Coordinates of C-alpha atoms in Angstrom, one line a residue:
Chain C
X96 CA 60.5 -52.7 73.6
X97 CA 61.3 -53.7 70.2
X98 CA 58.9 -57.0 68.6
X99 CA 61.6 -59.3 67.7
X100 CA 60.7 -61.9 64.9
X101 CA 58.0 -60.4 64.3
X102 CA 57.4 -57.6 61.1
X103 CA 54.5 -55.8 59.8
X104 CA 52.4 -57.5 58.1
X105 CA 52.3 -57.0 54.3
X106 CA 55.5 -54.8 54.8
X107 CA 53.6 -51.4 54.7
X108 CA 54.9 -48.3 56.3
X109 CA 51.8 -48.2 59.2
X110 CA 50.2 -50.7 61.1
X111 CA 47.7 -52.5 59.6
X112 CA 44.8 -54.2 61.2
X113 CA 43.7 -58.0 60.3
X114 CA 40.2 -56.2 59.8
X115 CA 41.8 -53.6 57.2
X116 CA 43.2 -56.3 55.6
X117 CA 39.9 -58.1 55.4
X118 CA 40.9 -60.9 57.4
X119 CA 39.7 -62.2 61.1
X120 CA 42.1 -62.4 64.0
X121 CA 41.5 -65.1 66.6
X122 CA 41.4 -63.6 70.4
X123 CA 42.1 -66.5 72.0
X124 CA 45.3 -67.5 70.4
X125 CA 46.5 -64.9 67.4
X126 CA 45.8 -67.1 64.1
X127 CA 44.9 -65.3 61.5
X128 CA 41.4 -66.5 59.1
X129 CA 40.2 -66.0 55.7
X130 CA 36.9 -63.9 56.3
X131 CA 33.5 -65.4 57.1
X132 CA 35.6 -68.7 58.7
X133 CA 33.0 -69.4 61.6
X134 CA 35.6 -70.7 64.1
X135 CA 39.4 -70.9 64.5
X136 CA 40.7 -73.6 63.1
X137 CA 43.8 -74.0 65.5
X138 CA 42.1 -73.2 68.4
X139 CA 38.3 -73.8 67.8
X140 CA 37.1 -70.5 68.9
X141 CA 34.4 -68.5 67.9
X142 CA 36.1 -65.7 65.4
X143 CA 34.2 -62.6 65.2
X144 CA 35.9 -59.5 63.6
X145 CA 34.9 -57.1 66.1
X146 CA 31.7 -59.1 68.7
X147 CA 28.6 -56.3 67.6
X148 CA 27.1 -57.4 71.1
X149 CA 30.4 -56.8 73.1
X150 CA 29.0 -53.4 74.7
X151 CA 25.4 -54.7 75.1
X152 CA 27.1 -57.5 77.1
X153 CA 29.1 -55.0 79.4
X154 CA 26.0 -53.0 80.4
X155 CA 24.3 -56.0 81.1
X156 CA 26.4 -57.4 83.4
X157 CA 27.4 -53.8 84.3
X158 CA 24.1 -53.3 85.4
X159 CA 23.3 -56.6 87.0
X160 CA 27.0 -56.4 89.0
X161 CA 25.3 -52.8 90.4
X162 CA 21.9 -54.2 91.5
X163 CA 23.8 -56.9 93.2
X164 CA 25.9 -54.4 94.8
X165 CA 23.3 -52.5 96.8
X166 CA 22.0 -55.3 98.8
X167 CA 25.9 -56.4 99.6
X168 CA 27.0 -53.2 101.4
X169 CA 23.0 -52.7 103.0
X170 CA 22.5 -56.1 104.6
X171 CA 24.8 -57.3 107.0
X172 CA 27.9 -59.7 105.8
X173 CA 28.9 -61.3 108.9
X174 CA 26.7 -62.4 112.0
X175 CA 29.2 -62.8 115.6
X176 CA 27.6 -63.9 118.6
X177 CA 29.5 -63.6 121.5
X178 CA 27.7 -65.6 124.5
X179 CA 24.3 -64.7 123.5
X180 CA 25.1 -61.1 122.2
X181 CA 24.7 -61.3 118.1
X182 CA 26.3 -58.6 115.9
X183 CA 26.0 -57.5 112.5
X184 CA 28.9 -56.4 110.5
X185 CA 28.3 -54.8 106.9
X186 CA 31.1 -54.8 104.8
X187 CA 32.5 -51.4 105.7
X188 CA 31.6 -52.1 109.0
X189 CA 34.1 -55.2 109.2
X190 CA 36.7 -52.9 108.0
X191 CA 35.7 -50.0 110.5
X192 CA 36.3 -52.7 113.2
X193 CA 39.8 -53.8 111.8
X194 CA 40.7 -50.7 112.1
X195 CA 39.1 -50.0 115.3
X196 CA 41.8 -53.1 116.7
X197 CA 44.2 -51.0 115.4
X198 CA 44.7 -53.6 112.6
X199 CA 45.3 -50.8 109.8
X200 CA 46.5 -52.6 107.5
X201 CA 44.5 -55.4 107.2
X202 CA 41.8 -52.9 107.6
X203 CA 43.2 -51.5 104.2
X204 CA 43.1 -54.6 102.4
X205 CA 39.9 -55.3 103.6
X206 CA 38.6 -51.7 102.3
X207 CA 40.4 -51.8 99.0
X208 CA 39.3 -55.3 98.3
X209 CA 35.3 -54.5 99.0
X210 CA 34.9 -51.0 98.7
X211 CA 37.5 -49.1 96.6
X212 CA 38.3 -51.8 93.8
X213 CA 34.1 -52.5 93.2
X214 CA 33.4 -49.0 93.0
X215 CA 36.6 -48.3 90.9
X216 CA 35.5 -50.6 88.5
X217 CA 32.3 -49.5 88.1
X218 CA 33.9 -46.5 87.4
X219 CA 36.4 -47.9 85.2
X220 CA 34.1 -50.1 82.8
X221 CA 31.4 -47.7 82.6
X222 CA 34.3 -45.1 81.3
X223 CA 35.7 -47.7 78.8
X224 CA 32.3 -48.3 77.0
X225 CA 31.7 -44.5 77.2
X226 CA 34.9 -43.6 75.9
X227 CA 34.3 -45.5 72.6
X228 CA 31.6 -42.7 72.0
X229 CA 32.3 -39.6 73.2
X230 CA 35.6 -37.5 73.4
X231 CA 37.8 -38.4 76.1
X232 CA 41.0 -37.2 78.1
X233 CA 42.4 -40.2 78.4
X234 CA 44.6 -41.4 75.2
X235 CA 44.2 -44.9 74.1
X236 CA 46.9 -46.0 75.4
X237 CA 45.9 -45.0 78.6
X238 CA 42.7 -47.0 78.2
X239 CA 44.5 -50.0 77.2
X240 CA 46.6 -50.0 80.6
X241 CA 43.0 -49.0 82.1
X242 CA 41.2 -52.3 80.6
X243 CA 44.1 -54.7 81.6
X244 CA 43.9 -53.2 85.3
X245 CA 40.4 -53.4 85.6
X246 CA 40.7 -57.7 84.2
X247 CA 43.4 -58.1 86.3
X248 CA 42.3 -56.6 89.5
X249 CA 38.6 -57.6 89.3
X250 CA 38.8 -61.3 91.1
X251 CA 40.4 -59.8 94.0
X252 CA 37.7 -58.4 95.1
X253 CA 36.8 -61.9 96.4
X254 CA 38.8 -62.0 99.7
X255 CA 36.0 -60.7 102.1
X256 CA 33.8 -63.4 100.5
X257 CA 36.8 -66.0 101.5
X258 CA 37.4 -64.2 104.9
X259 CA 33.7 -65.0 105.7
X260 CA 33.8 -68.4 105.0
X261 CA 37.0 -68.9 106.8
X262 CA 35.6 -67.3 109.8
X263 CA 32.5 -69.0 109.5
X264 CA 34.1 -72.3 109.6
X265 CA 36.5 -71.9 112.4
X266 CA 34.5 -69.9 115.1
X267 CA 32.1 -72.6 116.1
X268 CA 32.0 -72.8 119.6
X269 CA 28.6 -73.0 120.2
X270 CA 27.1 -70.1 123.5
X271 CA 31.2 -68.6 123.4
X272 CA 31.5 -67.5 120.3
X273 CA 30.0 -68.3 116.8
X274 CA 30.5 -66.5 113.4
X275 CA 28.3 -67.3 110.5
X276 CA 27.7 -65.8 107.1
X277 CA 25.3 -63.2 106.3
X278 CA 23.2 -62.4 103.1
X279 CA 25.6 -59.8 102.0
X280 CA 28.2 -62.5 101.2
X281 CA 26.0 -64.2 98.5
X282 CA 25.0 -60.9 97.1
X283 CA 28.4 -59.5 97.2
X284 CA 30.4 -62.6 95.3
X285 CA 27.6 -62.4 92.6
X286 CA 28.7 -58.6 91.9
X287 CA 32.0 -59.7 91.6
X288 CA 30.9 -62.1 89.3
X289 CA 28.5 -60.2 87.1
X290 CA 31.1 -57.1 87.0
X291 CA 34.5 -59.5 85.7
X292 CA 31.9 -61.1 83.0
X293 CA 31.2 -57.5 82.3
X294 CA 34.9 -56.5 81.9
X295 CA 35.2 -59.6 79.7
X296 CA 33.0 -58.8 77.5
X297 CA 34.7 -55.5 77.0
X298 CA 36.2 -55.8 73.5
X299 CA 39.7 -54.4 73.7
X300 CA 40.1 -54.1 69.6
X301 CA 37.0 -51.2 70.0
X302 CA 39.5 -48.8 71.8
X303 CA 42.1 -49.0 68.8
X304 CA 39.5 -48.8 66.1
X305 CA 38.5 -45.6 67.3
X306 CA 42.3 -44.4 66.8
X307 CA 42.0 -45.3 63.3
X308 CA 38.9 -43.1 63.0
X309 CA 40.3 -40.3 64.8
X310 CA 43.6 -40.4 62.8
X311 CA 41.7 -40.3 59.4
Chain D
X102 CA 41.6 -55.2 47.7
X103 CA 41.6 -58.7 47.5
X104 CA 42.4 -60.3 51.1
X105 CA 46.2 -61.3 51.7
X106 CA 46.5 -64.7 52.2
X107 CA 46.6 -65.3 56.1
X108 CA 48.5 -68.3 56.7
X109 CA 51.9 -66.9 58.5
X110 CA 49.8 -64.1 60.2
X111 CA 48.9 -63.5 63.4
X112 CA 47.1 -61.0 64.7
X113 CA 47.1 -59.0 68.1
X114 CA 44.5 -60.2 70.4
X115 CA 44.4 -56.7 71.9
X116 CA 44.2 -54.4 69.0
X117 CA 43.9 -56.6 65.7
X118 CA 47.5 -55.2 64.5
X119 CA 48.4 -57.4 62.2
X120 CA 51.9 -59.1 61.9
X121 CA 53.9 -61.4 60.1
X122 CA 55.2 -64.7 62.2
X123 CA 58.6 -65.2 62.4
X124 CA 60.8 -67.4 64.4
X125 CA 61.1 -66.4 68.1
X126 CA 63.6 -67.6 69.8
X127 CA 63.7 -68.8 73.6
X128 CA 63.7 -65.6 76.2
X129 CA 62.7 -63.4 73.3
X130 CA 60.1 -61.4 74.3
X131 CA 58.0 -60.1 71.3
X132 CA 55.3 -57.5 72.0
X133 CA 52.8 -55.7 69.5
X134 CA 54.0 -52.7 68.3
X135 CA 51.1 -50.6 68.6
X136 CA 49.4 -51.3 72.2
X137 CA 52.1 -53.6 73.8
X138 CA 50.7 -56.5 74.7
X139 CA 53.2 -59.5 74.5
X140 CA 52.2 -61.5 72.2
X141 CA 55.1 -64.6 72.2
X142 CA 57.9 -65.2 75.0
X143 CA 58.9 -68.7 75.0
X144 CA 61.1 -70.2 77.5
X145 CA 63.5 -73.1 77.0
X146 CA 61.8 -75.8 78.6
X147 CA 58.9 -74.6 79.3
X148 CA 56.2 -77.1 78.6
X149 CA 58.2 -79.9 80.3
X150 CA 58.4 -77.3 83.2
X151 CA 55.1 -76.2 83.3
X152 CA 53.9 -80.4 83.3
X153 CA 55.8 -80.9 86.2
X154 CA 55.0 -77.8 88.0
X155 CA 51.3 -78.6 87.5
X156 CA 51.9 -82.1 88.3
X157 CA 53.3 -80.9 91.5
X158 CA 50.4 -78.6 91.9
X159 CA 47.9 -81.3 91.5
X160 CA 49.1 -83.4 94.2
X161 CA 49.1 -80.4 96.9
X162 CA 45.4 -79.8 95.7
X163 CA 44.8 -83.2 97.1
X164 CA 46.9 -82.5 100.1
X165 CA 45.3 -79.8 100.8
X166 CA 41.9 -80.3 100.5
X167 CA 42.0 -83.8 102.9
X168 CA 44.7 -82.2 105.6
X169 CA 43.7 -79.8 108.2
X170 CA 43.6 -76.2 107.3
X171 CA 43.3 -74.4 110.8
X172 CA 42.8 -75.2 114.1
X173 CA 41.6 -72.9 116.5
X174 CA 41.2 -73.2 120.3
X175 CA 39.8 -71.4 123.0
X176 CA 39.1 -71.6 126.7
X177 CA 39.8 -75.5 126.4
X178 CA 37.2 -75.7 123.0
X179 CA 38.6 -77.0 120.0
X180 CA 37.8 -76.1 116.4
X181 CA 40.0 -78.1 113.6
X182 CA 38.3 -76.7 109.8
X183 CA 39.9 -78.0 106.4
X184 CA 39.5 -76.1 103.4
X185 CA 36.0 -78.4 102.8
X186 CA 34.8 -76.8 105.8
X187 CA 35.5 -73.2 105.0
X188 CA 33.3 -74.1 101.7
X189 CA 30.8 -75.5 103.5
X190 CA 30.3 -72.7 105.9
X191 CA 27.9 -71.4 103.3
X192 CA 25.9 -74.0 103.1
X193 CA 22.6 -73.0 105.6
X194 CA 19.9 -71.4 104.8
X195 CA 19.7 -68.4 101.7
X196 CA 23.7 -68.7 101.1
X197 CA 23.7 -72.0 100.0
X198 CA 24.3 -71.7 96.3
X199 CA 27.5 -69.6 97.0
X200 CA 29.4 -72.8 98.8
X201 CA 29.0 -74.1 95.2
X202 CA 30.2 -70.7 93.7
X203 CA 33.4 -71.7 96.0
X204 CA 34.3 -75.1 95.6
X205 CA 34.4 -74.2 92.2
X206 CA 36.6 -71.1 92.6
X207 CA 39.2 -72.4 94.8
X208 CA 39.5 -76.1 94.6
X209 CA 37.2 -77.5 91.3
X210 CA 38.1 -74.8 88.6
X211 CA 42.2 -74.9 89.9
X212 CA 42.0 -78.5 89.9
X213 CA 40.0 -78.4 86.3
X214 CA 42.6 -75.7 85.0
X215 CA 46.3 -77.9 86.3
X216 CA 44.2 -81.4 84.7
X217 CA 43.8 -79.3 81.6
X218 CA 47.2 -78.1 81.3
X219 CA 48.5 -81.5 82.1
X220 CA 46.5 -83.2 79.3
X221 CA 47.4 -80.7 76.7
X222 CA 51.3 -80.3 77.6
X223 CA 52.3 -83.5 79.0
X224 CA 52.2 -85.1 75.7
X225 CA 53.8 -82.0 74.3
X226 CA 56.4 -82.4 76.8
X227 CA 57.2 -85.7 76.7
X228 CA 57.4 -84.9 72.5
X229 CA 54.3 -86.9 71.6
X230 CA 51.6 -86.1 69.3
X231 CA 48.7 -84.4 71.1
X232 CA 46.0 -86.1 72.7
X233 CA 42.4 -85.4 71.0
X234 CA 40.7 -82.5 71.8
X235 CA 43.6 -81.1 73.3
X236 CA 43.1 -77.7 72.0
X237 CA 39.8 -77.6 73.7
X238 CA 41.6 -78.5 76.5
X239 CA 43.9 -75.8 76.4
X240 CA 41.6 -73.5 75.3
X241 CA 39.3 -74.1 78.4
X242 CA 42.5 -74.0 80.4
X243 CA 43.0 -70.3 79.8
X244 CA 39.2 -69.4 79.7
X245 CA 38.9 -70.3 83.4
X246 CA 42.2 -68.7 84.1
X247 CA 40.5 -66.0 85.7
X248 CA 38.3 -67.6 87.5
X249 CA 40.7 -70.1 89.4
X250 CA 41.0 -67.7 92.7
X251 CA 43.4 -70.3 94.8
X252 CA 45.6 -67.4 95.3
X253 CA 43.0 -65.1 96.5
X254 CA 42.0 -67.3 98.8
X255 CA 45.1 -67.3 100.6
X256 CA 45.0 -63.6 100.9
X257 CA 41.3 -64.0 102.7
X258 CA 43.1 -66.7 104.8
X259 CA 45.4 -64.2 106.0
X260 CA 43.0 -61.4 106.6
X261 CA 40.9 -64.0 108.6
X262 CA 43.9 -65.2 110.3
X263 CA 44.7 -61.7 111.6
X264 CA 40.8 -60.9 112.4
X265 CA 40.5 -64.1 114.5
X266 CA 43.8 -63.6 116.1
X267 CA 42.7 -61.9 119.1
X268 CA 39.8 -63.8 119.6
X269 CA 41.6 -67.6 120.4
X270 CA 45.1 -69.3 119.1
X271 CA 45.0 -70.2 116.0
X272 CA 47.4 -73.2 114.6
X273 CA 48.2 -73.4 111.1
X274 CA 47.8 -77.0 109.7
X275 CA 49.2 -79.3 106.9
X276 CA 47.0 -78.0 104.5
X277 CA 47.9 -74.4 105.2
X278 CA 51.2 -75.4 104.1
X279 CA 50.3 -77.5 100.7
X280 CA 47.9 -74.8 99.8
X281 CA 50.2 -71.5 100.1
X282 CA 53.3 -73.8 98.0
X283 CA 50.2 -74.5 95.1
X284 CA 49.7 -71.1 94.9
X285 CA 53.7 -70.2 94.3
X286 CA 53.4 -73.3 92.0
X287 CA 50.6 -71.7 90.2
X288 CA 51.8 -68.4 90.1
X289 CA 55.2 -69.4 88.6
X290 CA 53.7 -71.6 85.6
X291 CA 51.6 -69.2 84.7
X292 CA 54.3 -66.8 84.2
X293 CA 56.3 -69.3 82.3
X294 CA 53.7 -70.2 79.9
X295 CA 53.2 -69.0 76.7
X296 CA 50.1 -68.8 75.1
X297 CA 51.3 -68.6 71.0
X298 CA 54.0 -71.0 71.9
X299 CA 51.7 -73.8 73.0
X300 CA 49.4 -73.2 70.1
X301 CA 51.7 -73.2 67.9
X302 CA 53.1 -76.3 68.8
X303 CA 50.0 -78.0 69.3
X304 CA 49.4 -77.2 65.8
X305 CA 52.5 -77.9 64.0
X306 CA 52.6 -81.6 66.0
X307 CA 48.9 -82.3 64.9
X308 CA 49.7 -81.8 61.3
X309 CA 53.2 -84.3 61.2

């Protein structure tokens, strides 16, 4: 789609960048700053030309959202006790018995939500940072769409967190049947956590400026 | 090269391309050029929409926090939980911290996010000058944007909903209700509100 009202900057035949044009773009609402401004003056927020520690940041919390990982699919996320008889349900587990019910499509939620989007963005982010270094198939554009799926998908991952303290809450009925929470839960949320700071702190602007290397 | 001056610029959040601002009109949608990321689509109306709608929000928040969420029953037992129960279920033992981790995703950080957006666009709306520190306000606002999960919430409701099914009747309360309309609510501002728009006017009012 076309950008209406809106024309190059500087009326040059390409595209230029604030950076090129020695000048700081604000992320968090598009005004443009004279260079070395600490902060945006319309919005307040900290301007940086391109954040140096923006990829330090993603492995971090790259990192930290794996360790938290292992424990959430090893320890059991859900405890049912059915007049005296306690099970343990891991994540996959929990799906396994959705679809065991016959529930498949719940069952598929449930998977996606726990099992395929965490690992996928693992995946994802540790491809994004990677890409900025080393030849890759994927175009920037491609990239792009791949950085706005992994920030918009990321929270989702929360529902078995919420369907745990749901369940939790409303099976209390003492010998007949009780539900409560496992470690898993706590360790699982935290990964979710730690791997959407870490796809925050992913710097968007990186992918493009490797086009302008590339072109030149 | 000297630097351009920068006032009339802005610049993509996404890739840095850099433009020149221009009037754009309501239901204009202008995107960046290189990576397509909309930068500007403003909606006639909007910010007294998006007050109301968040108004609106704000009072089934309240709703449907003190309301009854779900009731289940079985073999003559009884089990009514409100959405402060489903937090609190965490709340033994080694998984205590995480029923803080949710109150604040799914009733403090909304709540937070709709006072926020009510603080920095109901003046806005009603054509007053803006409150101070608005734009911290606002900018706040969109910083915990992703971390407001009300709407994932209701997904894990349903999931739950289905895995309990078999197991006893379950009853839907009040709450149920006031929470799944504050998500549409939610969902429907959001889509109507427009980032540059807002700062812009914020801007241009603070300076008359």
């Amino acid at each position: 789609m076309q950008a209406h009202g809106l024309e190059d900057a500087l009326g040059t035949p390409r595209l230029l960048t604030a950076r090129d044009a020695g000048l700081l773009g604000c992320r968090a609402c598009g005004r443009v700053s004279a260079a070395g401004t600490g902060a945006c003056a319309r919005c307040g927020a900290r301007l940086a030309s391109r954040d140096p520690t923006s990829l330090q940041r993603v492995w971090a919390w790259w990192l930290a959202g794996l360790i938290a990982y292992i424990p959430a699919n090893l320890y059991p996320m859900l405890l049912t006790s059915r007049f005296g008889h306690v099970r343990e349900n891991t994540i996959i587990g929990g799906a396994l018995d959705l679809a065991h019910h016959g529930d498949y499509g719940v069952a598929a939620i449930v998977f996606a939500a726990s099992v395929l989007i965490p690992v996928g963005k693992f995946l994802a982010i540790a491809y994004l940072a990677l890409s900025l270094k080393l030849p890759t198939a994927l175009g920037r554009h491609g990239r792009h769409r791949l950085h706005e799926v992994v920030e918009f998908i990321g929270r989702w991952s929360m529902i078995d967190v919420f369907v745990v303290a749901i369940l939790s809450a409303l099976v209390q009925f003492g010998f007949a049947a009780t539900i409560n929470p496992g470690i898993a839960a706590a360790t699982f949320a935290l990964s979710v956590a730690f791997t959407m700071l870490s796809a925050q702190s992913f710097d968007p602007r990186l992918i493009w400026d490797a086009e302008e290397r590339d072109s030149r | 090269m000297a630097a351009p001056d920068p006032t009339g610029l802005i610049a993509c959040p996404t890739c840095d391309a850099l433009y020149r601002e221009r009037r754009i009109g309501a239901d204009e949608v202008a995107r960046c050029r290189r990576c397509g990321t909309v930068l500007a689509a403003p909606q006639s109306g909007a910010m007294t929409r998006i007050t109301m709608l968040a108004g609106a929000a704000l009072v089934l928040m309240v709703a449907a926090v003190s309301f009854p969420f779900l009731e289940l029953s079985e073999m003559g037992l009884q089990q009514r939980s409100s959405v402060v129960d489903a937090i609190l279920a965490f709340s033994d033992g080694r998984t205590a911290p995480l029923s803080l981790a949710l109150a604040l995703l799914i009733v403090l950080l909304p709540a937070a996010r709709l006072l926020a957006l009510l603080y920095t666009l109901g003046p806005m709306a009603l054509g007053w000058q803006p409150w101070r520190h608005a734009a911290l306000a606002f900018r706040w606002a969109e910083k915990m944007r992703p971390w407001a999960m009300a709407e994932v919430f209701i997904v894990g409701v349903a999931v739950a909903l289905v895995k309990v099914a078999g197991l006893a009747t379950v009853t839907l309360g009040p709450a149920f209700w006031a929470f799944c309309l504050l998500v549409l609510i939610t969902v429907r501002k959001d889509s109507i509100m427009c980032r540059l728009t807002v700062w812009k006017t914020l801007s241009e009012r603070h300076a008359s």
